[in-house]
Coordinates of C-alpha atoms and ligand atoms in Angstrom, one line a residue:
M269 CA -11.8 -8.1 16.9
S270 CA -9.5 -9.8 14.4
D271 CA -6.7 -12.1 15.6
K272 CA -3.9 -10.3 13.8
M273 CA -3.6 -6.7 14.6
V274 CA -1.8 -4.3 12.3
T275 CA 0.5 -1.3 12.9
I276 CA -0.3 1.9 11.1
F277 CA 1.2 5.4 11.3
V278 CA -1.2 8.3 11.8
D279 CA 0.6 11.6 11.2
G280 CA 3.8 9.7 12.0
H281 CA 2.7 8.1 15.2
A282 CA 2.5 4.3 15.4
T283 CA -0.8 2.8 16.4
V284 CA -1.8 -0.9 16.6
V285 CA -5.4 -1.4 15.3
D286 CA -7.8 -4.1 14.3
P287 CA -7.7 -4.5 10.5
S288 CA -11.5 -4.7 10.3
R289 CA -11.6 -1.0 11.3
N290 CA -12.0 1.6 8.6
L291 CA -9.5 4.5 8.5
L292 CA -11.9 6.9 10.2
E293 CA -12.1 4.6 13.3
A294 CA -8.4 3.8 13.2
C295 CA -7.6 7.5 13.2
A296 CA -9.9 8.1 16.1
Q297 CA -8.1 5.3 18.0
A298 CA -4.9 7.2 17.3
G299 CA -6.5 10.3 18.9
V300 CA -7.5 12.1 15.7
N301 CA -11.1 12.8 15.0
V302 CA -11.4 13.0 11.2
P303 CA -14.5 15.1 10.4
T304 CA -17.4 13.5 8.5
L305 CA -20.9 14.6 7.6
C306 CA -22.4 11.3 6.3
Y307 CA -20.7 8.4 8.1
L308 CA -22.8 6.8 10.9
K309 CA -21.3 3.7 12.5
D310 CA -23.2 0.5 11.8
V311 CA -25.8 2.4 9.8
S312 CA -24.4 4.4 6.9
A313 CA -21.1 4.5 5.1
N314 CA -21.8 5.8 1.6
A315 CA -18.9 8.1 1.4
S316 CA -21.0 10.9 -0.1
C317 CA -19.9 14.0 1.7
G318 CA -16.2 13.9 0.9
V319 CA -15.3 15.6 4.2
C320 CA -13.4 12.7 5.8
V321 CA -10.6 12.5 3.2
V322 CA -7.1 11.6 4.3
E323 CA -3.8 11.2 2.5
V324 CA -2.4 7.6 2.3
E325 CA 1.2 7.3 1.3
G326 CA 1.4 5.6 -2.1
A327 CA -2.2 6.4 -3.1
R328 CA -2.7 8.8 -6.0
S329 CA -6.0 10.3 -4.8
L330 CA -7.1 11.3 -1.4
V331 CA -9.0 8.4 0.4
R332 CA -12.4 8.8 2.0
S333 CA -11.6 7.4 5.4
C334 CA -15.1 6.1 6.2
V335 CA -14.7 3.4 3.4
G336 CA -10.9 3.1 3.4
R337 CA -9.4 0.0 5.1
V338 CA -6.2 -0.2 7.2
S339 CA -3.2 -2.4 6.2
E340 CA 0.1 -3.2 7.8
G341 CA 2.5 -0.3 7.8
M342 CA 0.0 2.1 6.2
K343 CA 1.1 5.8 6.6
I344 CA -1.8 8.3 6.9
A345 CA -1.7 12.1 6.9
T346 CA -4.8 13.5 8.4
S347 CA -4.1 17.3 8.2
S348 CA -1.7 17.9 5.3
P349 CA -2.4 21.1 3.3
R350 CA -3.9 19.0 0.5
V351 CA -6.3 17.3 2.9
L352 CA -7.4 20.5 4.6
R353 CA -8.0 22.2 1.2
A354 CA -10.1 19.3 0.0
R355 CA -12.2 19.2 3.1
K356 CA -12.8 22.9 3.0
N357 CA -13.8 22.7 -0.7
A358 CA -16.3 19.9 0.1
V359 CA -18.0 21.9 2.8
E360 CA -18.0 25.1 0.7
L361 CA -19.8 23.1 -2.1
L362 CA -22.4 22.0 0.4
L363 CA -22.9 25.5 1.7
A364 CA -23.3 26.9 -1.8
N365 CA -26.6 25.1 -2.0
H366 CA -27.6 25.8 1.6
P367 CA -29.7 28.6 3.0
T368 CA -27.2 29.1 5.9
D369 CA -29.9 30.8 8.0
C370 CA -28.3 29.4 11.2
L371 CA -29.6 32.1 13.4
V372 CA -33.2 31.1 12.9
C373 CA -32.6 27.3 12.5
A374 CA -33.8 24.7 15.0
R375 CA -30.3 23.1 14.8
N376 CA -28.4 26.3 15.6
G377 CA -25.8 25.1 18.1
S378 CA -26.3 21.4 17.5
C379 CA -25.7 21.3 13.7
E380 CA -22.9 19.2 12.4
L381 CA -22.6 21.2 9.2
Q382 CA -22.3 24.4 11.2
S383 CA -19.7 23.0 13.6
T384 CA -17.7 21.3 10.7
A385 CA -17.6 24.6 8.7
E386 CA -16.4 26.3 11.9
K387 CA -13.7 23.6 12.6
L388 CA -12.5 23.7 9.0
G389 CA -12.2 27.5 9.0
V390 CA -14.7 28.1 6.2
R391 CA -15.1 31.9 6.1
K392 CA -16.6 32.4 2.6
V393 CA -18.3 30.3 -0.1
R394 CA -16.7 30.6 -3.6
F395 CA -19.2 28.5 -5.5
P396 CA -22.6 29.5 -7.1
R397 CA -25.9 27.9 -6.1
T398 CA -26.9 25.1 -8.5
R399 CA -30.0 23.6 -6.8
K400 CA -33.5 25.1 -6.7
P401 CA -34.9 26.0 -3.2
A402 CA -37.1 23.1 -2.0
T403 CA -40.5 23.1 -0.4
I404 CA -41.1 22.2 3.2
D405 CA -42.9 18.9 4.1
E406 CA -45.2 19.5 7.0
S407 CA -47.6 16.7 6.2
T408 CA -47.2 14.8 9.5
D409 CA -47.9 15.7 13.2
G410 CA -44.4 14.7 14.3
I411 CA -41.8 15.6 11.7
V412 CA -41.0 18.5 9.5
R413 CA -38.7 18.2 6.5
D414 CA -36.9 21.0 4.8
N415 CA -34.9 19.6 1.8
D416 CA -33.3 23.0 1.3
K417 CA -31.1 22.2 4.3
C418 CA -30.4 18.7 3.2
I419 CA -26.8 17.9 2.3
L420 CA -27.7 14.5 0.8
C421 CA -25.7 12.5 3.3
G422 CA -28.1 9.6 3.1
R423 CA -28.2 8.9 6.9
C424 CA -32.0 9.3 7.1
V425 CA -32.6 7.0 4.2
A426 CA -30.2 4.4 5.8
V427 CA -31.8 4.6 9.3
C428 CA -35.3 4.4 7.9
S429 CA -34.6 1.4 5.7
E430 CA -31.9 -0.5 7.7
V431 CA -32.8 0.2 11.3
Q432 CA -36.6 0.7 11.0
T433 CA -37.3 -1.3 7.8
V434 CA -39.9 1.3 6.9
S435 CA -38.3 2.8 3.8
A436 CA -40.6 5.8 3.7
I437 CA -37.8 7.9 2.1
Q438 CA -35.3 7.4 -0.6
L439 CA -32.7 9.5 -2.6
A440 CA -34.4 10.3 -5.9
G441 CA -33.5 12.3 -9.0
R442 CA -30.1 12.8 -10.6
G443 CA -27.3 15.4 -10.4
I444 CA -28.6 18.7 -9.1
R445 CA -32.1 17.3 -8.9
T446 CA -31.1 14.6 -6.3
H447 CA -33.2 14.9 -3.2
V448 CA -34.7 13.0 -0.3
A449 CA -38.1 11.9 -1.6
T450 CA -41.2 10.2 -0.5
F451 CA -43.4 8.2 -2.9
M452 CA -44.3 10.5 -5.8
D453 CA -43.0 13.4 -3.6
R454 CA -46.4 13.5 -1.8
G455 CA -44.9 14.0 1.6
L456 CA -44.4 11.8 4.7
G457 CA -48.1 12.0 5.6
T458 CA -49.1 9.8 2.7
S459 CA -46.1 7.5 3.1
P460 CA -45.6 4.5 5.5
C461 CA -43.6 6.7 7.8
V462 CA -44.3 5.8 11.4
Q463 CA -43.1 9.2 12.7
C464 CA -40.4 7.6 14.9
G465 CA -38.1 10.6 14.3
Q466 CA -34.9 8.5 14.0
C467 CA -34.2 10.3 10.8
S468 CA -34.2 13.6 12.7
V469 CA -31.8 12.2 15.3
V470 CA -29.2 11.2 12.7
C471 CA -29.6 14.2 10.3
P472 CA -26.5 16.3 10.6
T473 CA -28.5 19.5 9.8
G474 CA -31.8 21.1 10.3
A475 CA -33.3 19.3 7.3
I476 CA -35.4 17.0 9.5
T477 CA -36.7 18.2 12.8
E478 CA -39.6 17.6 15.1
R479 CA -42.8 19.8 14.7
D480 CA -42.2 22.6 17.1
E481 CA -45.1 23.2 19.5
T482 CA -43.4 25.4 22.0
E483 CA -45.1 28.6 21.0
A484 CA -48.5 27.1 21.8
V485 CA -47.2 26.0 25.2
W486 CA -45.7 29.5 26.0
K487 CA -49.1 31.0 25.1
A488 CA -51.0 28.6 27.5
L489 CA -48.5 29.4 30.3
A490 CA -49.2 33.1 30.0
Q491 CA -53.0 32.7 29.9
S492 CA -54.8 33.6 33.1
G493 CA -57.5 31.3 34.4
R494 CA -55.8 28.3 32.7
T495 CA -54.3 25.4 34.8
T496 CA -51.3 24.1 33.0
I497 CA -50.3 20.6 33.8
V498 CA -47.1 19.0 32.6
Q499 CA -46.1 15.3 32.7
T500 CA -42.5 14.0 32.0
A501 CA -41.7 10.7 30.5
P502 CA -39.2 8.4 32.4
A503 CA -36.4 8.8 29.9
I504 CA -36.4 12.6 30.0
R505 CA -34.7 12.7 33.4
A506 CA -31.7 10.9 31.9
S507 CA -31.4 13.1 28.8
L508 CA -32.6 16.7 29.6
G509 CA -29.3 17.5 31.3
E510 CA -27.4 16.2 28.3
A511 CA -29.4 18.4 26.0
L512 CA -28.4 21.4 28.2
G513 CA -24.7 20.6 28.2
M514 CA -24.3 18.2 31.0
K515 CA -22.6 14.8 30.5
P516 CA -24.6 12.0 28.9
G517 CA -26.5 9.9 31.5
S518 CA -26.8 12.8 34.0
L519 CA -29.9 12.3 36.1
V520 CA -31.7 15.6 36.6
T521 CA -35.1 14.5 38.0
G522 CA -35.4 17.1 40.8
K523 CA -33.8 19.9 38.8
M524 CA -36.1 19.1 35.8
V525 CA -39.1 19.5 38.1
A526 CA -37.7 22.8 39.4
A527 CA -37.1 24.1 35.8
L528 CA -40.7 23.2 34.8
R529 CA -42.1 25.2 37.8
R530 CA -39.9 28.1 36.8
L531 CA -41.3 28.0 33.3
G532 CA -44.7 28.5 34.9
F533 CA -46.4 25.1 34.9
D534 CA -49.0 25.0 37.7
R535 CA -48.7 21.3 38.3
V536 CA -45.6 19.2 37.6
F537 CA -46.6 15.6 37.4
D538 CA -44.9 12.4 36.3
T539 CA -45.8 10.1 33.4
Q540 CA -44.3 7.4 35.6
F541 CA -47.5 7.5 37.7
A542 CA -49.3 6.4 34.5
A543 CA -46.6 3.9 33.8
D544 CA -47.4 2.2 37.1
L545 CA -51.0 2.4 36.1
T546 CA -50.2 0.8 32.8
I547 CA -48.6 -2.1 34.6
M548 CA -51.7 -2.6 36.7
E549 CA -53.9 -2.7 33.5
E550 CA -51.5 -4.6 31.2
G551 CA -50.4 -7.0 33.9
N552 CA -54.0 -8.0 34.6
E553 CA -54.7 -8.2 30.9
L554 CA -51.9 -10.6 30.5
I555 CA -53.1 -12.7 33.4
R556 CA -56.6 -12.7 31.9
R557 CA -55.3 -13.8 28.5
L558 CA -53.1 -16.6 30.1
T559 CA -55.8 -17.9 32.4
Q560 CA -59.1 -17.3 30.5
G561 CA -58.0 -17.4 26.9
G562 CA -57.2 -14.6 24.6
K563 CA -54.8 -13.9 21.9
L564 CA -51.2 -14.8 22.7
P565 CA -48.5 -13.7 22.5
M566 CA -49.7 -10.4 23.9
I567 CA -47.5 -7.5 22.8
T568 CA -47.0 -4.2 24.6
S569 CA -48.6 -1.1 23.2
C570 CA -46.9 1.9 24.8
S571 CA -44.6 2.9 21.9
P572 CA -46.6 4.9 19.3
G573 CA -44.2 4.5 16.4
W574 CA -44.5 0.7 16.9
I575 CA -48.3 1.0 16.9
N576 CA -48.1 2.9 13.6
F577 CA -45.8 0.2 12.3
I578 CA -48.0 -2.8 13.1
E579 CA -51.1 -1.0 11.9
T580 CA -49.4 -0.3 8.6
F581 CA -47.4 -3.5 7.9
Y582 CA -49.0 -6.2 10.0
P583 CA -52.7 -5.4 10.3
A584 CA -53.6 -9.1 10.6
L585 CA -51.7 -9.2 13.9
L586 CA -53.4 -6.2 15.6
G587 CA -55.3 -8.6 18.0
H588 CA -52.0 -9.4 19.7
L589 CA -51.5 -5.9 20.9
S590 CA -52.5 -5.1 24.5
T591 CA -55.5 -2.7 24.5
C592 CA -53.8 -0.4 27.0
K593 CA -53.2 3.1 25.9
S594 CA -49.7 4.4 26.4
P595 CA -48.7 6.0 29.7
Q596 CA -48.8 9.4 28.1
Q597 CA -52.4 9.0 27.1
M598 CA -53.5 7.2 30.3
F599 CA -52.1 10.2 32.2
G600 CA -53.9 12.8 30.0
A601 CA -57.3 10.9 30.4
V602 CA -56.8 10.6 34.2
A603 CA -55.6 14.2 34.7
K604 CA -58.6 15.7 32.8
S605 CA -61.2 13.5 34.6
Y606 CA -60.1 12.2 38.1
Y607 CA -57.7 14.9 38.9
A608 CA -60.0 17.7 37.5
E609 CA -62.7 16.5 39.8
K610 CA -60.4 16.0 42.8
A611 CA -58.9 19.4 42.4
G612 CA -62.2 21.1 41.7
L613 CA -61.0 22.3 38.3
A614 CA -63.3 22.9 35.3
P615 CA -62.1 20.5 32.6
E616 CA -62.1 23.1 29.9
S617 CA -59.7 25.2 32.0
I618 CA -57.0 22.5 32.0
S619 CA -54.2 22.1 29.5
V620 CA -51.9 19.1 29.6
A621 CA -48.4 19.2 28.0
S622 CA -46.2 16.1 27.9
I623 CA -42.4 16.0 27.7
M624 CA -41.6 13.0 25.6
P625 CA -38.5 11.4 24.1
C626 CA -40.5 10.8 21.0
T627 CA -41.8 12.5 17.9
A628 CA -44.5 9.8 17.3
K629 CA -46.1 11.0 20.6
K630 CA -47.2 14.1 18.8
H631 CA -49.2 12.0 16.4
E632 CA -50.5 9.7 19.1
A633 CA -51.9 12.8 21.1
R634 CA -53.9 13.7 17.9
R635 CA -55.4 10.3 17.3
P636 CA -59.2 10.8 17.3
E637 CA -59.7 8.0 19.9
M638 CA -57.4 9.8 22.5
R639 CA -60.3 11.8 23.9
G640 CA -61.2 9.7 26.9
A641 CA -61.8 12.7 29.2
F642 CA -64.1 14.3 26.7
E643 CA -66.3 11.2 26.5
Y644 CA -66.2 11.0 30.3
W645 CA -67.6 14.5 30.8
R646 CA -70.1 14.0 27.9
A647 CA -71.4 10.8 29.6
K648 CA -71.8 12.7 32.8
G649 CA -73.7 15.5 31.1
A650 CA -71.7 17.9 33.2
T651 CA -69.7 20.9 32.1
K652 CA -68.7 19.9 28.6
P653 CA -65.3 20.7 27.1
G654 CA -65.3 21.6 23.4
E655 CA -65.2 19.1 20.5
S656 CA -61.5 19.8 20.0
Y657 CA -60.7 18.5 23.6
Y658 CA -57.8 16.0 23.6
D659 CA -56.5 14.2 26.6
V660 CA -53.0 15.6 25.9
D661 CA -52.8 19.0 24.3
W662 CA -49.1 19.1 23.3
A663 CA -46.3 16.5 23.3
L664 CA -43.0 18.3 23.4
T665 CA -39.7 16.5 22.8
T666 CA -36.7 16.6 25.1
R667 CA -35.2 19.0 22.5
E668 CA -38.1 21.3 22.6
L669 CA -38.1 21.5 26.4
A670 CA -34.3 22.2 26.4
R671 CA -35.0 25.1 24.0
M672 CA -37.7 26.5 26.4
V673 CA -35.3 26.2 29.3
K674 CA -32.6 28.0 27.4
R675 CA -35.0 30.7 26.2
A676 CA -36.1 31.3 29.8
G677 CA -32.5 31.7 30.9
I678 CA -32.8 28.9 33.4
D679 CA -29.5 27.4 34.5
I680 CA -30.6 23.8 35.3
E681 CA -27.4 22.9 37.1
S682 CA -27.9 25.6 39.7
L683 CA -31.5 24.7 40.5
P684 CA -32.4 22.9 43.7
E685 CA -33.9 19.4 43.6
E686 CA -37.7 19.6 43.9
D687 CA -40.4 16.9 44.2
F688 CA -43.2 16.2 41.8
D689 CA -46.7 17.3 42.8
D690 CA -49.2 14.9 44.4
P691 CA -51.0 12.7 43.6
L692 CA -50.1 12.1 39.9
G693 CA -46.4 12.6 40.6
R694 CA -45.8 9.5 42.7
S695 CA -44.2 6.6 41.0
T696 CA -42.0 3.5 41.5
G697 CA -38.7 2.3 40.0
A698 CA -40.6 -0.1 37.9
A699 CA -42.1 2.9 36.1
T700 CA -38.7 4.5 35.6
I701 CA -37.3 1.6 33.7
F702 CA -40.1 2.0 31.1
G703 CA -37.6 4.4 29.6
T704 CA -35.3 1.7 28.3
T705 CA -35.6 -1.5 26.3
G706 CA -36.7 -4.4 28.5
G707 CA -38.0 -2.0 31.2
V708 CA -41.7 -2.5 30.5
M709 CA -41.2 -6.3 30.5
E710 CA -39.3 -6.2 33.8
A711 CA -41.9 -3.9 35.4
A712 CA -44.7 -6.2 34.3
L713 CA -42.9 -9.3 35.5
R714 CA -42.3 -7.7 39.0
T715 CA -46.1 -7.3 39.4
V716 CA -47.4 -10.3 37.5
Y717 CA -45.2 -12.7 39.4
E718 CA -46.4 -11.4 42.8
V719 CA -50.0 -11.2 41.8
V720 CA -50.1 -14.8 40.3
T721 CA -47.9 -16.6 42.9
G722 CA -48.8 -14.5 45.9
K723 CA -45.1 -14.7 46.8
A724 CA -42.5 -11.9 47.0
L725 CA -40.0 -12.1 44.3
P726 CA -36.6 -13.3 45.5
S727 CA -34.9 -10.6 43.3
L728 CA -36.5 -7.7 41.4
D729 CA -33.7 -7.6 38.8
F730 CA -34.6 -9.5 35.6
E731 CA -31.1 -9.4 34.1
A732 CA -32.1 -11.4 31.1
V733 CA -34.2 -8.6 29.7
R734 CA -31.7 -5.8 30.4
G735 CA -29.0 -4.5 28.1
L736 CA -29.0 -3.2 24.5
E737 CA -29.0 -6.5 22.6
G738 CA -31.6 -6.3 19.7
I739 CA -33.8 -9.3 20.9
K740 CA -33.7 -10.7 24.4
K741 CA -35.5 -13.7 25.7
A742 CA -36.4 -15.2 29.1
E743 CA -38.6 -17.7 30.9
V744 CA -40.4 -17.1 34.1
D745 CA -41.9 -19.7 36.3
L746 CA -45.4 -18.6 37.5
N747 CA -46.5 -21.3 40.0
G748 CA -45.4 -24.1 37.7
T749 CA -46.5 -22.4 34.4
I750 CA -43.5 -21.4 32.4
V751 CA -44.1 -18.0 30.7
R752 CA -41.8 -17.3 27.8
V753 CA -41.1 -13.6 27.1
A754 CA -39.2 -11.6 24.5
V755 CA -38.1 -8.0 24.2
A756 CA -37.3 -6.3 20.9
H757 CA -36.2 -2.8 20.1
T758 CA -36.0 -1.1 16.7
L759 CA -38.6 -2.0 14.1
K760 CA -36.2 -4.3 12.3
N761 CA -36.1 -6.5 15.3
A762 CA -39.9 -6.1 15.8
R763 CA -40.3 -7.4 12.2
I764 CA -38.4 -10.6 13.1
I765 CA -40.7 -11.2 16.1
L766 CA -43.9 -10.4 14.0
D767 CA -42.8 -12.7 11.2
E768 CA -42.5 -15.5 13.7
I769 CA -46.0 -14.9 14.9
A770 CA -47.4 -14.7 11.4
A771 CA -45.8 -18.0 10.6
G772 CA -47.4 -19.6 13.6
A773 CA -43.9 -20.2 15.1
S774 CA -43.7 -17.8 18.0
P775 CA -42.9 -19.6 21.3
Y776 CA -43.7 -16.5 23.4
H777 CA -46.6 -15.5 25.7
F778 CA -45.6 -11.9 26.2
I779 CA -43.5 -9.6 24.1
E780 CA -42.2 -6.0 24.6
V781 CA -41.6 -3.9 21.6
M782 CA -40.1 -0.4 21.5
T783 CA -39.6 1.5 18.3
C784 CA -36.2 3.1 18.8
P785 CA -32.7 1.8 19.4
G786 CA -32.4 1.3 23.2
G787 CA -36.1 2.2 23.7
C788 CA -37.1 5.7 24.8
I789 CA -33.5 6.6 25.8
G790 CA -32.7 6.5 22.1
G791 CA -36.0 8.1 21.0
G792 CA -36.5 10.3 18.0
G793 CA -37.1 13.4 20.2
Q794 CA -33.9 13.0 22.2
P795 CA -30.8 15.1 22.0
V796 CA -29.3 14.5 18.6
L797 CA -26.1 12.6 17.7
I798 CA -26.8 9.6 19.9
D799 CA -24.1 7.0 19.8
L800 CA -23.7 3.7 21.7
E801 CA -21.8 5.3 24.6
K802 CA -24.6 7.9 25.1
R803 CA -27.3 5.2 24.9
L804 CA -25.4 3.1 27.5
A805 CA -25.0 6.1 29.8
R806 CA -28.8 6.9 29.6
N807 CA -29.6 3.2 30.0
K808 CA -27.5 3.0 33.2
A809 CA -29.1 6.1 34.6
M810 CA -32.6 4.5 34.3
Y811 CA -31.5 1.6 36.7
V812 CA -29.8 4.1 39.1
E813 CA -33.1 5.9 39.3
D814 CA -35.0 2.6 39.8
L815 CA -32.9 1.9 42.9
R816 CA -33.0 5.5 44.1
L817 CA -36.8 5.6 44.2
G818 CA -36.9 2.8 46.8
M819 CA -40.4 1.6 45.9
R820 CA -39.8 -0.7 42.9
K821 CA -43.1 -2.4 42.1
S822 CA -46.0 -0.8 40.4
H823 CA -48.7 -2.5 42.4
E824 CA -47.2 -0.9 45.6
N825 CA -47.7 2.7 44.3
A826 CA -50.1 4.1 47.0
S827 CA -51.3 6.9 44.7
V828 CA -52.3 4.3 42.0
Q829 CA -54.0 2.2 44.7
A830 CA -56.0 5.4 45.7
L831 CA -57.0 6.0 42.1
Y832 CA -58.5 2.6 42.0
A833 CA -60.2 2.9 45.4
D834 CA -61.6 6.4 44.8
F835 CA -62.3 6.4 41.1
L836 CA -61.6 3.5 38.7
G837 CA -62.8 0.6 40.8
E838 CA -60.6 -2.2 39.6
P839 CA -58.1 -3.0 36.8
L840 CA -59.9 -3.8 33.6
G841 CA -63.2 -2.4 35.1
H842 CA -65.7 -0.3 33.2
L843 CA -64.1 3.1 33.8
S844 CA -60.6 1.7 33.1
H845 CA -62.0 0.4 29.8
E846 CA -63.4 3.9 28.9
L847 CA -60.4 5.9 29.9
L848 CA -57.3 3.7 29.7
H849 CA -57.9 1.3 26.9
T850 CA -58.2 1.7 23.1
E851 CA -58.5 -0.2 19.9
Y852 CA -56.4 -0.3 16.7
A853 CA -57.2 -0.2 13.0
P854 CA -55.3 -1.1 9.9
R855 CA -53.6 2.0 8.5
E856 CA -53.8 2.5 4.8
V857 CA -51.1 4.5 3.0
Ligands
SF4_2166 S1 -28.9 23.3 9.1 FE1 -27.1 24.0 10.2 S2 -25.9 25.1 8.7 FE2 -28.0 25.0 7.9 S3 -29.0 26.7 8.6 FE3 -29.4 25.2 10.2 S4 -27.8 25.5 11.7 FE4 -27.2 26.6 9.8
SF4_2167 S1 -39.8 9.3 11.0 FE1 -39.0 7.2 11.1 S2 -40.3 6.1 9.6 FE2 -40.6 8.3 9.2 S3 -39.0 8.8 7.6 FE3 -38.1 9.2 9.6 S4 -37.0 7.2 10.1 FE4 -38.5 6.8 8.5
SF4_2168 S1 -32.3 15.0 5.3 FE1 -30.6 15.1 6.7 S2 -30.0 13.0 7.0 FE2 -31.3 13.0 5.2 S3 -29.9 13.1 3.5 FE3 -30.5 15.2 4.0 S4 -29.0 16.0 5.4 FE4 -28.8 13.8 5.4

């Protein structure tokens, strides 16, 4: 905040504001939400949509408030007839080149263009179409682009280049040919896109969405003789309620379980079980690298957009990644091997759906190496599932699950709280915090500290790795050995950490990287229009759940202990290696 505040007059009302604010933020402070379709705080302010205009006394033209600056004594009119007419014209021009097929659009009900047209009272479009209809880009597993619904706001381009430093998309062409393009317009599938889905979260329309897999899941739920298993990632319990109209940060763990049972899933399990399992494997891998030699710093591997990123941009550093599969994939492999045997189910009769905060999880589930259960059954020479057998059949986003719940007419708020099924539904608070930046690190430290020192931690709360700061650092004393750790979220921050390693200047032993702002709570499959307040609310909910669960250390999860005793043997053992670990390869685009 600047030292010297200024007084402005918004629609005649005096307001004292920080002069570093733009007019849009200053008006919001005065209680007036000026509409915009392109501005995105801290990411994009290119003044392209023309919807946020206001009238400033003394200025000849209307001012685009996202780029206008406040000054002492400024008088601003936010809803004069001239302003309202100009905003309506701007939206009508956008709609002239838009299919307006809202009733069959994935963003119906959560579309900023739709709600802005409604707010501005647009009832007809007086302008002719000037752009040619566009083709749909379905070249990736995670993301679908429909440029016909694009209003050229530039948010996706900004988030991809500024927040993720991937630059898979750009605005190309001129005039009526301007469009969001990939290299040579070959589609995202042949671009460096890591399928993080951040573009889909910031897009104000249905021009970028997740690939919808709900129809396949409905079909499996209706199929007799099939056992449908669902797993839910940690962050979903803090965002599903929001996607269904509850306030941001609402924790709906038990109601979510009840809703999934009402949708018809036979077993409702928890990805958090596999997050605890990940800590057992990853924690022991770290201890082995620290004590027996191995590539350091070791970097976490549970965020699939991050895996795509390092495989694409830093292939020489792949050896730093933990070999652990992500919790989603560990769960799928265990469900279709251990659980199938334990429950007496034929492996080919089981389907596993995941509910994930992430579009990159769809791609991860289709990686050829994610078929641990298939290899397990093949090695046993027992009943063999088909060649197309993946550990996880479908990875739905929070948004897709919310659509299924709505379609089934389920009122989540009125449902009772129900428990996950056993044994793959038992988890600890350490697993819950996987859903937010710093959580995997904190969970790992809770276990590694106690395993290495043999002593109980004086406090389980590692405050230094909490919060939404881009890069966090801490030191932990493990019996006299100081272990230096770092936590980064967004690929821009990951790049800083990787450049340090590449330069031989990294001081760290262990690093957590998550692809999305805030980690999974801000994932590309989460409810759209995420802002800092929503991220903070979801982040807080993760730590509330951590405390609520009581058991807060992964190595104390009795169901995970039983999995090792009855099936896997020991962490990093032969069967763990087969089912729970993977390898990475440079990705050429
Ligand atoms: S993007 Fe928005 S305005 Fe366009 S069809 Fe979809 S819901 Fe309607
Ligand atoms: S999914 Fe991520 S990497 Fe791909 S275009 Fe969108 S923002 Fe860029
Ligand atoms: S695809 Fe969406 S975010 Fe990107 S420019 Fe078009 S409307 Fe904006």
